[in-house]
Coordinates of C-alpha atoms in Angstrom, one line a residue:
Chain N
M264 CA -5.5 -32.5 3.5
A265 CA -2.3 -30.8 4.4
V266 CA -2.5 -27.1 5.0
R267 CA -0.4 -25.3 2.4
T268 CA 1.6 -22.7 4.1
T269 CA 4.9 -21.0 3.5
R270 CA 7.3 -19.2 5.8
A271 CA 7.8 -16.4 3.3
G272 CA 4.8 -14.7 1.5
R273 CA 1.1 -14.9 2.0
A274 CA 0.0 -18.5 2.2
R275 CA -1.0 -19.9 -1.2
P276 CA -4.8 -19.9 -1.3
G277 CA -6.2 -23.4 -1.7
G278 CA -9.0 -24.5 -4.0
G279 CA -8.1 -22.5 -7.1
G280 CA -10.2 -19.7 -8.5
F281 CA -9.7 -15.9 -8.3
E282 CA -7.6 -15.8 -5.1
L283 CA -5.1 -18.4 -6.4
A284 CA -4.8 -16.7 -9.7
V285 CA -4.1 -13.4 -7.9
W286 CA -1.5 -15.1 -5.7
Y287 CA 0.4 -16.3 -8.8
L288 CA -0.1 -13.0 -10.7
M289 CA 1.4 -11.1 -7.7
R290 CA 4.6 -13.2 -8.1
L291 CA 4.7 -13.0 -11.9
T292 CA 4.2 -9.2 -11.9
G293 CA 6.7 -9.0 -9.1
L294 CA 9.3 -10.8 -11.2
G295 CA 8.6 -8.5 -14.2
L296 CA 8.9 -5.4 -12.0
F297 CA 12.1 -6.7 -10.5
V298 CA 13.6 -6.0 -13.9
L299 CA 11.4 -3.2 -15.2
A300 CA 11.0 -1.0 -12.1
L301 CA 14.7 -1.3 -10.9
A302 CA 15.9 -0.5 -14.5
H303 CA 13.4 2.4 -14.5
Y304 CA 14.8 3.8 -11.3
V305 CA 18.4 3.5 -12.5
I306 CA 17.6 5.3 -15.8
T307 CA 15.4 8.1 -14.3
H308 CA 17.3 8.7 -11.1
I309 CA 20.9 7.6 -11.6
V310 CA 21.7 7.9 -15.3
Y311 CA 19.6 11.0 -15.9
P312 CA 19.4 13.4 -12.9
S313 CA 15.9 14.3 -11.8
S314 CA 16.8 18.0 -12.2
I315 CA 17.0 17.9 -16.0
Q316 CA 13.6 16.1 -16.5
T317 CA 11.5 18.9 -17.8
A318 CA 8.3 18.3 -19.7
E319 CA 10.3 19.0 -22.9
W320 CA 12.9 16.4 -21.9
V321 CA 10.2 13.8 -21.3
A322 CA 8.8 14.5 -24.8
E323 CA 12.2 14.8 -26.6
V324 CA 14.3 12.2 -24.8
R325 CA 12.5 9.8 -22.4
W326 CA 9.4 9.2 -24.5
S327 CA 11.0 9.9 -27.9
S328 CA 10.0 6.5 -29.4
V329 CA 7.0 4.2 -29.5
A330 CA 9.2 1.4 -28.1
W331 CA 10.0 3.3 -24.8
R332 CA 6.4 4.3 -24.4
T333 CA 5.3 0.7 -25.0
L334 CA 7.8 -0.6 -22.4
D335 CA 6.7 2.0 -19.9
W336 CA 3.0 1.2 -20.5
L337 CA 3.8 -2.5 -19.9
M338 CA 5.4 -1.4 -16.6
L339 CA 2.4 0.8 -15.8
S340 CA 0.1 -2.2 -16.2
L341 CA 2.2 -4.5 -14.1
V342 CA 2.9 -2.0 -11.3
L343 CA -0.8 -0.9 -11.0
F344 CA -1.9 -4.5 -10.7
H345 CA 0.9 -5.4 -8.2
A346 CA 0.5 -2.2 -6.1
F347 CA -3.3 -2.1 -5.9
M348 CA -3.7 -5.9 -5.4
G349 CA -1.0 -5.6 -2.7
L350 CA -2.9 -2.8 -1.0
R351 CA -6.0 -5.0 -1.2
V352 CA -4.2 -7.6 0.9
V353 CA -3.3 -4.8 3.4
V354 CA -6.9 -3.6 3.6
G355 CA -8.1 -7.2 4.0
D356 CA -5.7 -7.6 7.0
Y357 CA -6.8 -4.6 8.9
T358 CA -10.5 -4.1 8.1
S359 CA -13.7 -6.2 7.8
G360 CA -17.3 -5.9 6.7
M361 CA -18.6 -2.7 5.0
T362 CA -15.3 -0.8 5.6
R363 CA -13.3 -3.5 3.7
T364 CA -15.8 -3.6 0.9
V365 CA -15.8 0.2 0.5
L366 CA -12.0 0.5 0.7
T367 CA -11.4 -2.4 -1.7
A368 CA -13.8 -0.9 -4.2
S369 CA -12.1 2.5 -3.8
L370 CA -8.8 0.8 -4.5
Y371 CA -10.1 -0.7 -7.8
L372 CA -11.6 2.6 -8.9
L373 CA -8.3 4.5 -8.1
G374 CA -6.3 1.8 -9.9
L375 CA -8.5 2.0 -13.0
L376 CA -8.3 5.9 -13.0
L377 CA -4.5 5.8 -12.8
F378 CA -4.4 3.2 -15.6
A379 CA -6.5 5.5 -17.8
M380 CA -4.3 8.5 -16.9
G381 CA -1.1 6.6 -17.5
T382 CA -2.3 5.2 -20.8
M383 CA -3.3 8.7 -21.8
S384 CA 0.2 10.0 -20.8
V385 CA 2.1 7.7 -23.2
A386 CA -0.5 7.7 -26.0
V387 CA -1.4 11.4 -26.3
L388 CA 1.9 13.2 -25.9
P389 CA 3.2 14.0 -29.5
L390 CA 6.3 12.2 -30.6
P391 CA 9.4 14.4 -31.5
G392 CA 8.8 16.1 -34.9
E393 CA 5.2 15.1 -34.9
Chain C
M314 CA -2.9 -3.3 18.9
Q315 CA -2.6 -6.9 18.0
Y316 CA -0.9 -5.9 14.7
L317 CA 1.8 -4.0 16.6
Q318 CA 2.8 -6.9 18.7
Y319 CA 6.3 -8.2 18.0
R320 CA 6.1 -11.9 17.3
G321 CA 9.8 -12.1 16.7
G322 CA 12.1 -13.6 14.2
I323 CA 13.5 -12.8 10.8
G324 CA 10.3 -13.6 9.0
M325 CA 8.4 -11.0 11.0
L326 CA 10.9 -8.3 10.3
A327 CA 11.1 -9.2 6.6
W328 CA 7.3 -9.1 6.4
A329 CA 7.0 -5.7 8.2
F330 CA 9.7 -4.1 6.0
H331 CA 8.0 -5.6 2.9
R332 CA 4.7 -4.1 3.9
I333 CA 6.0 -0.7 4.9
S334 CA 8.2 -0.4 1.7
G335 CA 5.2 -1.7 -0.4
V336 CA 2.8 0.9 0.9
A337 CA 5.5 3.7 0.5
V338 CA 6.1 2.8 -3.1
W339 CA 2.3 2.6 -3.7
L340 CA 1.9 6.1 -2.4
F341 CA 4.8 7.3 -4.7
I342 CA 3.2 5.6 -7.7
I343 CA -0.1 7.5 -7.2
F344 CA 1.9 10.8 -7.2
H345 CA 4.1 9.7 -10.1
V346 CA 1.4 8.6 -12.5
F347 CA -0.5 11.8 -11.7
S348 CA 2.6 14.0 -12.3
M349 CA 3.5 12.2 -15.6
W350 CA -0.1 12.8 -16.7
L351 CA 0.5 16.5 -16.2
V352 CA 3.3 16.4 -18.8
T353 CA 0.5 16.3 -21.4
A354 CA -2.4 17.8 -19.5
N355 CA -0.7 20.8 -17.9
P356 CA 3.1 21.1 -18.6
A357 CA 3.5 24.3 -16.6
L358 CA 2.1 22.6 -13.5
Y359 CA 4.3 19.5 -14.2
E360 CA 7.4 21.7 -14.0
Q361 CA 6.2 23.2 -10.7
V362 CA 5.5 19.8 -9.2
H363 CA 8.7 18.2 -10.6
A364 CA 10.8 20.9 -9.0
V365 CA 10.2 19.2 -5.7
Y366 CA 12.6 16.4 -6.8
S367 CA 15.5 18.9 -6.8
T368 CA 14.9 20.2 -3.2
T369 CA 16.9 18.6 -0.4
P370 CA 13.8 16.8 1.1
G371 CA 13.0 15.7 -2.5
R372 CA 16.5 14.3 -2.9
I373 CA 16.4 12.5 0.4
G374 CA 13.0 11.1 -0.6
E375 CA 14.5 10.0 -3.9
I376 CA 17.2 8.0 -2.0
L377 CA 14.5 6.5 0.4
L378 CA 12.3 5.6 -2.6
G379 CA 15.3 3.7 -4.1
A380 CA 15.9 1.9 -0.8
A381 CA 12.2 0.9 -0.4
L382 CA 12.1 -0.3 -4.1
L383 CA 15.3 -2.3 -3.8
Y384 CA 14.4 -3.9 -0.5
H385 CA 10.9 -4.8 -1.7
A386 CA 12.4 -6.3 -4.9
L387 CA 15.0 -8.3 -3.2
N388 CA 12.7 -9.6 -0.4
G389 CA 10.0 -10.3 -3.1
L390 CA 12.6 -12.5 -4.8
R391 CA 13.3 -14.2 -1.5
I392 CA 9.5 -14.8 -1.1
I393 CA 9.2 -16.3 -4.6
V394 CA 12.2 -18.6 -4.0
M395 CA 10.8 -19.9 -0.7
D396 CA 7.3 -20.3 -2.0
L397 CA 8.3 -22.2 -5.2
W398 CA 11.0 -24.3 -3.5
P399 CA 9.9 -24.8 0.2
A400 CA 13.2 -26.8 0.8
T401 CA 15.0 -23.5 0.7
T402 CA 13.2 -22.3 3.8
V403 CA 15.9 -24.3 5.8
Y404 CA 18.3 -21.6 4.6
H405 CA 16.0 -18.6 5.3
R406 CA 18.6 -17.0 7.5
Q407 CA 21.3 -17.2 4.8
L408 CA 18.7 -15.7 2.3
W409 CA 18.0 -12.9 4.7
I410 CA 21.8 -12.1 5.1
G411 CA 22.3 -12.4 1.3
L412 CA 19.5 -9.9 0.8
W413 CA 21.3 -7.3 2.9
V414 CA 24.6 -8.0 1.3
V415 CA 23.1 -7.3 -2.2
F416 CA 21.1 -4.4 -0.8
V417 CA 24.3 -2.7 0.4
A418 CA 26.5 -3.7 -2.5
V419 CA 23.9 -2.4 -5.1
G420 CA 22.1 0.3 -3.2
G421 CA 25.2 1.8 -1.5
P422 CA 26.9 3.1 -4.7
M423 CA 23.6 4.4 -6.0
A424 CA 22.8 6.2 -2.8
A425 CA 26.3 7.6 -2.8
I426 CA 25.8 9.0 -6.3
L427 CA 22.6 10.7 -5.3
F428 CA 24.1 12.0 -2.1
V429 CA 27.0 13.6 -3.9
R430 CA 24.6 15.2 -6.4
M431 CA 22.5 16.5 -3.5
V432 CA 25.6 18.1 -1.9
E433 CA 27.1 19.5 -5.1
G434 CA 23.8 20.3 -6.8
G435 CA 23.1 19.0 -10.3

């Protein structure tokens, strides 16, 4: 059987299963973030200067509608998966054995904690006039 | 030390930049999700933390964050193209040059806007 390698990203894992699914999901979430994260940077750093972004501005302007919050929550989901599964590859490259297990588990826990915090951020903050 | 050895070539450089920019953006996301959580949990503390963005180091960091994000996005696209259509690996040098053309054309004006804002305040 030919070895499936590429000259670009991490070689596509053979045999299917979890690793192959993650390999595809990294590319899918990456494509989604190409649009969402770059647009997010342009909106929150170029269009609106960081200096005006008080807590009040976030509540009254940035997160003034359910639509914006839903879009940002979608981005949160994609970015946490992409960033933490990416770090998992980094940890896998430089560690082994118990260290790798502990660090990978810590990554999953931190990722889940941030997902809960981010979900709370967009869900709990009152909408304008609420 | 084996990870620091230079194995040469565009692929190696692209990979190293991709990893460095990826880890940098990951670090920022941890900070960012936490600070946005403060908007609801502790608005006064959010204001204090967010004030960092308007300092000179904060503004330089903002430009570097954009650069890391844009490089990672463009090189990610290059990876996807070469993974899905292996025939394009023949043109990997052209893809690499194209990446930097887009990086400068798109990132240059954005960095200039942020730089002017840093100098003039605002």
